Short mmCIF file of C-alpha atoms and ligand atoms in Angstrom, two decimals:
data_model
loop_
_atom_site.label_atom_id
_atom_site.label_comp_id
_atom_site.label_asym_id
_atom_site.label_seq_id
_atom_site.Cartn_x
_atom_site.Cartn_y
_atom_site.Cartn_z
CA MET Z 26 6.76 115.51 17.33
CA SER Z 27 10.16 117.19 17.37
CA SER Z 28 13.00 116.67 14.90
CA ALA Z 29 15.13 115.45 17.80
CA ASP Z 30 12.96 112.35 18.30
CA ALA Z 31 14.74 109.05 17.74
CA ILE Z 32 11.42 107.52 16.69
CA ALA Z 33 8.27 109.31 15.58
CA VAL Z 34 5.17 107.24 14.81
CA SER Z 35 2.32 109.47 13.62
CA GLY Z 36 -1.22 108.33 12.91
CA VAL Z 37 0.03 104.87 11.99
CA THR Z 38 -2.17 101.94 11.16
CA HIS Z 39 -1.10 98.70 9.54
CA SER Z 40 -3.34 96.15 7.87
CA TYR Z 41 -2.62 92.72 6.47
CA GLY Z 42 -5.28 92.46 3.77
CA ASP Z 43 -8.51 93.34 5.54
CA VAL Z 44 -7.13 92.60 9.03
CA THR Z 45 -6.00 95.73 10.85
CA ALA Z 46 -3.13 94.66 13.09
CA VAL Z 47 -2.22 97.97 14.72
CA GLY Z 48 -3.34 101.49 15.13
CA PRO Z 49 -4.03 104.23 14.98
CA ILE Z 50 -0.86 104.89 16.98
CA ASP Z 51 0.98 108.10 17.82
CA LEU Z 52 4.22 107.56 19.66
CA THR Z 53 7.43 109.51 19.95
CA VAL Z 54 10.58 108.22 21.56
CA PRO Z 55 13.34 110.62 22.59
CA PRO Z 56 16.98 109.55 22.25
CA GLY Z 57 18.26 107.29 25.00
CA GLU Z 58 14.88 105.99 26.11
CA PHE Z 59 14.40 102.28 26.76
CA LEU Z 60 10.81 101.75 25.66
CA VAL Z 61 9.10 98.44 26.34
CA LEU Z 62 6.01 97.48 24.35
CA VAL Z 63 3.89 95.01 26.22
CA GLY Z 64 0.58 93.40 25.33
CA ALA Z 65 -1.21 90.13 24.72
CA SER Z 66 -0.13 87.79 21.97
CA GLY Z 67 -1.43 88.93 18.57
CA CYS Z 68 -1.99 92.57 19.57
CA GLY Z 69 0.45 93.88 16.97
CA LYS Z 70 3.71 94.34 18.91
CA SER Z 71 5.91 92.69 16.28
CA THR Z 72 4.10 94.57 13.53
CA LEU Z 73 4.83 97.88 15.23
CA LEU Z 74 8.47 96.91 15.70
CA ARG Z 75 8.76 95.88 12.03
CA LEU Z 76 7.24 99.24 11.02
CA ILE Z 77 9.93 101.00 13.08
CA ALA Z 78 12.62 98.78 11.51
CA GLY Z 79 11.29 99.60 8.03
CA PHE Z 80 10.42 95.98 7.21
CA GLU Z 81 6.76 96.94 6.88
CA GLN Z 82 5.24 100.11 5.48
CA PRO Z 83 2.38 101.77 7.36
CA THR Z 84 -1.02 101.51 5.68
CA THR Z 85 -1.73 105.04 6.91
CA GLY Z 86 0.48 107.53 8.74
CA THR Z 87 4.24 107.89 8.90
CA VAL Z 88 7.19 106.37 10.74
CA LEU Z 89 10.43 108.31 11.08
CA THR Z 90 13.63 107.19 12.77
CA ASN Z 91 16.15 109.93 13.46
CA GLY Z 92 14.10 112.17 11.20
CA THR Z 93 14.01 109.97 8.09
CA ALA Z 94 12.11 106.96 6.77
CA PRO Z 95 13.70 103.78 8.19
CA VAL Z 96 15.80 101.69 5.81
CA PRO Z 97 15.31 97.94 6.41
CA GLY Z 98 18.34 96.20 7.86
CA ARG Z 99 20.39 99.38 8.05
CA GLY Z 100 19.00 101.84 10.51
CA ALA Z 101 18.76 99.65 13.57
CA GLY Z 102 20.20 96.65 15.36
CA LEU Z 103 17.65 93.87 15.59
CA VAL Z 104 17.36 91.01 18.06
CA PHE Z 105 14.72 88.31 17.70
CA GLN Z 106 13.50 85.40 19.80
CA GLN Z 107 15.81 83.08 17.88
CA PRO Z 108 19.35 84.44 17.61
CA ARG Z 109 19.70 83.68 13.85
CA LEU Z 110 23.49 83.38 13.87
CA PHE Z 111 25.83 81.53 11.53
CA PRO Z 112 26.34 78.30 13.52
CA TRP Z 113 29.50 77.15 11.74
CA LYS Z 114 31.27 80.46 12.33
CA THR Z 115 32.96 81.46 15.55
CA VAL Z 116 31.41 83.91 18.01
CA GLY Z 117 33.97 86.53 16.94
CA GLY Z 118 33.37 85.66 13.28
CA ASN Z 119 29.66 86.42 13.62
CA ILE Z 120 30.46 89.82 15.12
CA ALA Z 121 33.07 90.57 12.45
CA LEU Z 122 30.47 89.79 9.79
CA ALA Z 123 27.99 92.15 11.44
CA LEU Z 124 30.58 94.94 11.51
CA ARG Z 125 31.34 94.37 7.84
CA TYR Z 126 27.65 94.37 6.95
CA ALA Z 127 27.15 97.58 8.94
CA GLY Z 128 29.94 99.16 6.90
CA ARG Z 129 32.22 99.59 9.89
CA PRO Z 130 35.92 98.74 10.03
CA VAL Z 131 36.53 95.19 11.25
CA THR Z 132 39.30 95.00 13.82
CA ASP Z 133 40.02 92.56 16.63
CA GLU Z 134 39.63 95.45 19.08
CA ARG Z 135 36.12 96.26 17.91
CA VAL Z 136 35.04 92.63 17.97
CA ASP Z 137 36.55 92.27 21.42
CA ASP Z 138 34.91 95.43 22.70
CA LEU Z 139 31.45 94.34 21.53
CA LEU Z 140 31.86 90.88 23.05
CA ARG Z 141 33.10 92.39 26.30
CA ARG Z 142 29.90 94.44 26.56
CA VAL Z 143 27.84 91.27 26.70
CA GLY Z 144 30.33 89.31 28.82
CA LEU Z 145 31.50 86.97 26.06
CA HIS Z 146 35.10 87.95 25.33
CA ASP Z 147 36.36 84.61 26.68
CA VAL Z 148 34.39 82.56 24.10
CA ALA Z 149 35.29 84.57 20.98
CA LYS Z 150 36.98 81.58 19.33
CA ARG Z 151 34.20 79.07 19.93
CA ARG Z 152 31.74 78.05 17.25
CA ILE Z 153 28.13 79.13 17.75
CA TRP Z 154 26.97 75.51 18.05
CA GLN Z 155 29.41 75.06 20.96
CA ILE Z 156 27.84 77.73 23.21
CA SER Z 157 24.57 77.78 25.18
CA GLY Z 158 21.27 79.35 24.09
CA GLY Z 159 21.77 82.22 26.53
CA GLN Z 160 25.25 82.87 25.17
CA GLN Z 161 23.90 82.77 21.62
CA GLN Z 162 21.38 85.45 22.51
CA ARG Z 163 24.23 87.53 23.95
CA VAL Z 164 26.00 87.22 20.59
CA ALA Z 165 22.83 88.46 18.90
CA ILE Z 166 22.78 91.50 21.20
CA ALA Z 167 26.47 92.23 20.55
CA ARG Z 168 25.79 91.90 16.83
CA ALA Z 169 22.94 94.42 17.07
CA LEU Z 170 25.29 96.83 18.85
CA ALA Z 171 27.67 96.60 15.87
CA VAL Z 172 25.29 98.80 13.89
CA GLU Z 173 26.43 102.39 14.26
CA ASN Z 174 22.94 103.84 14.27
CA PRO Z 175 21.85 103.97 17.88
CA LEU Z 176 18.43 102.26 17.54
CA LEU Z 177 18.15 98.85 19.17
CA LEU Z 178 14.98 96.85 18.40
CA LEU Z 179 14.35 93.63 20.32
CA ASP Z 180 11.38 91.30 19.75
CA GLU Z 181 10.89 88.94 22.72
CA PRO Z 182 14.63 88.15 22.73
CA PHE Z 183 14.53 86.15 25.97
CA ALA Z 184 11.25 84.28 25.49
CA ALA Z 185 12.91 80.98 24.54
CA LEU Z 186 15.36 80.94 27.47
CA ASP Z 187 15.00 79.20 30.83
CA ALA Z 188 13.97 81.42 33.76
CA LEU Z 189 17.41 81.75 35.39
CA THR Z 190 19.22 82.53 32.14
CA ARG Z 191 16.48 84.98 31.28
CA GLU Z 192 16.91 86.91 34.54
CA LYS Z 193 20.66 87.03 34.08
CA LEU Z 194 20.30 88.39 30.55
CA GLN Z 195 17.75 90.95 31.74
CA ASP Z 196 20.21 92.16 34.39
CA ASP Z 197 23.00 92.39 31.86
CA LEU Z 198 20.90 94.08 29.17
CA ARG Z 199 19.83 96.65 31.75
CA GLN Z 200 23.49 97.43 32.41
CA VAL Z 201 24.42 97.44 28.72
CA SER Z 202 21.54 99.82 28.12
CA ALA Z 203 22.58 102.14 30.96
CA SER Z 204 26.20 102.20 29.74
CA THR Z 205 25.54 102.60 25.99
CA GLY Z 206 22.53 104.92 26.24
CA ARG Z 207 21.04 103.31 23.13
CA THR Z 208 17.50 104.22 22.20
CA SER Z 209 15.74 100.87 22.46
CA VAL Z 210 12.36 99.34 21.79
CA PHE Z 211 11.91 96.00 23.50
CA VAL Z 212 8.84 93.84 22.89
CA THR Z 213 7.64 91.37 25.50
CA HIS Z 214 4.46 89.94 26.95
CA SER Z 215 6.05 89.68 30.39
CA VAL Z 216 4.91 92.45 32.75
CA ASP Z 217 7.83 91.77 35.09
CA GLU Z 218 10.37 92.02 32.28
CA ALA Z 219 8.74 95.24 31.03
CA VAL Z 220 8.98 97.05 34.37
CA PHE Z 221 12.46 95.70 35.07
CA LEU Z 222 13.93 96.83 31.74
CA GLY Z 223 11.93 99.85 30.67
CA SER Z 224 12.49 103.51 31.34
CA ARG Z 225 9.02 103.71 29.82
CA VAL Z 226 6.37 101.05 29.31
CA VAL Z 227 3.64 101.24 26.69
CA VAL Z 228 0.77 98.76 27.02
CA LEU Z 229 -1.06 97.91 23.81
CA THR Z 230 -4.72 96.89 23.58
CA PRO Z 231 -5.70 93.64 21.88
CA ARG Z 232 -5.74 93.81 18.06
CA PRO Z 233 -5.77 96.30 16.53
CA GLY Z 234 -3.10 97.44 18.97
CA THR Z 235 -3.53 100.97 20.25
CA ILE Z 236 -1.96 102.57 23.30
CA ALA Z 237 -3.79 101.58 26.48
CA LEU Z 238 -1.23 102.95 28.92
CA ASP Z 239 1.96 104.99 28.54
CA LEU Z 240 3.93 104.91 31.76
CA THR Z 241 7.26 106.41 32.77
CA ILE Z 242 9.19 103.96 34.92
CA ASP Z 243 10.79 106.14 37.48
CA LEU Z 244 13.12 103.57 39.02
CA PRO Z 245 16.89 103.93 39.42
CA ARG Z 246 18.72 102.64 36.31
CA THR Z 247 22.21 102.47 37.74
CA GLY Z 248 23.83 101.78 41.08
CA ILE Z 249 21.27 99.24 42.24
CA ALA Z 250 21.47 95.44 42.24
CA ALA Z 251 18.82 93.57 40.27
CA ASP Z 252 17.46 91.82 43.37
CA GLU Z 253 17.23 95.06 45.27
CA LEU Z 254 15.37 96.69 42.38
CA ARG Z 255 12.90 93.81 42.10
CA GLY Z 256 12.32 94.07 45.86
CA LEU Z 257 11.35 97.76 45.86
CA PRO Z 258 7.72 98.54 46.76
CA GLU Z 259 7.65 100.94 43.77
CA PHE Z 260 8.61 98.04 41.52
CA ALA Z 261 5.65 95.99 42.77
CA ALA Z 262 3.30 98.96 42.37
CA LEU Z 263 4.37 99.59 38.77
CA ARG Z 264 4.10 95.90 37.94
CA ALA Z 265 0.56 95.89 39.32
CA GLU Z 266 -0.37 98.98 37.30
CA VAL Z 267 0.93 97.50 34.04
CA GLY Z 268 -0.64 94.13 34.83
CA HIS Z 269 -4.05 95.75 35.41
CA ALA Z 270 -3.83 97.71 32.17
CA ILE Z 271 -3.26 94.48 30.26
CA ARG Z 272 -5.86 92.37 32.04
CA ASP Z 273 -8.52 95.11 31.80
CA ARG Z 274 -8.29 94.91 28.04
CA VAL Z 275 -8.11 91.20 27.51
CA THR Z 276 -11.35 89.34 26.95
CA VAL Z 277 -11.15 85.57 27.02
N1 ADP Q 1 2.32 88.55 7.69
C1 ADP Q 1 1.07 88.57 8.20
N2 ADP Q 1 0.00 88.33 7.43
C2 ADP Q 1 -1.25 88.36 7.94
N3 ADP Q 1 -1.54 88.62 9.22
C3 ADP Q 1 -0.51 88.86 10.04
C4 ADP Q 1 0.85 88.84 9.60
N4 ADP Q 1 1.66 89.10 10.65
C5 ADP Q 1 0.85 89.28 11.70
N5 ADP Q 1 -0.45 89.13 11.35
C6 ADP Q 1 -1.61 89.28 12.23
O1 ADP Q 1 -1.56 90.60 12.78
C7 ADP Q 1 -1.88 90.57 14.16
C8 ADP Q 1 -0.72 91.13 14.96
O2 ADP Q 1 0.40 90.25 14.85
P1 ADP Q 1 1.79 90.53 15.55
O3 ADP Q 1 2.22 91.90 15.20
O4 ADP Q 1 2.68 89.41 15.21
O5 ADP Q 1 1.35 90.50 17.10
P2 ADP Q 1 2.23 90.20 18.42
O6 ADP Q 1 3.67 90.39 18.07
O7 ADP Q 1 1.73 91.20 19.41
O8 ADP Q 1 1.93 88.81 18.85
C9 ADP Q 1 -2.20 89.12 14.50
O9 ADP Q 1 -3.59 88.95 14.46
C10 ADP Q 1 -1.53 88.34 13.41
O10 ADP Q 1 -2.21 87.14 13.15
MG1 MG Q 2 5.27 89.08 18.18
#
């Protein structure tokens, strides 16, 4: 562990009553990394993410983000499977609220800039209930980027979307990530999504989740179209490696 780590998880376990959900886990994430946690349902991915967000306390071990104990709701931008927006407010209004909550100045320029990053500047005045599910999830991502702290934590954010919308959002998140350089932890059970988005992929074992595989994804992150990337032989090889690591551990 070095003090420069964006996230440092050391000897962490977490139990709900007498059920151990995760651990022991040691994991450090340097600034700017896009880490994807992948594993079967129930293996403890969300628990680990909530520990990093500070919503749960480790039963043993320590979690540090940017060198200090995480403060729930403050230290990171969070995106969940359901966007959890204020439906009666406008798109811009939801972002303005997030800026205010994050303690940042609220200006039209800032709201506009955040919406532009996720391709939504033209719907700023619409109400949340007037836009599609994919657009709502884009608002949730823009809202998470409103937090000044650079940690972005995403828990299966695209799982409820149709396949085409999901691919489009993956492409766009990849670009947002490359342009903002945010340290991110993205949880999914999709192997394809993991290899497409991650600069690093960590496979967890079934509960209690421990690290089964920790893989650097050495694929180009800029200057390549999504289709081209998905078509690379290296992409297929990495997907196979991650897929094997998951299947090897799952007993049905
Ligand atoms: N609040 C809770 N109380 C009790 N058990 C829980 C709670 N949250 C999760 N669990 C259990 O902990 C394990 C890991 O859950 P979770 O972290 O949600 O896994 P995943 O996100 O990988 O599906 C599961 O067996 C789940 O049932
Ligand atoms: Mg989960």
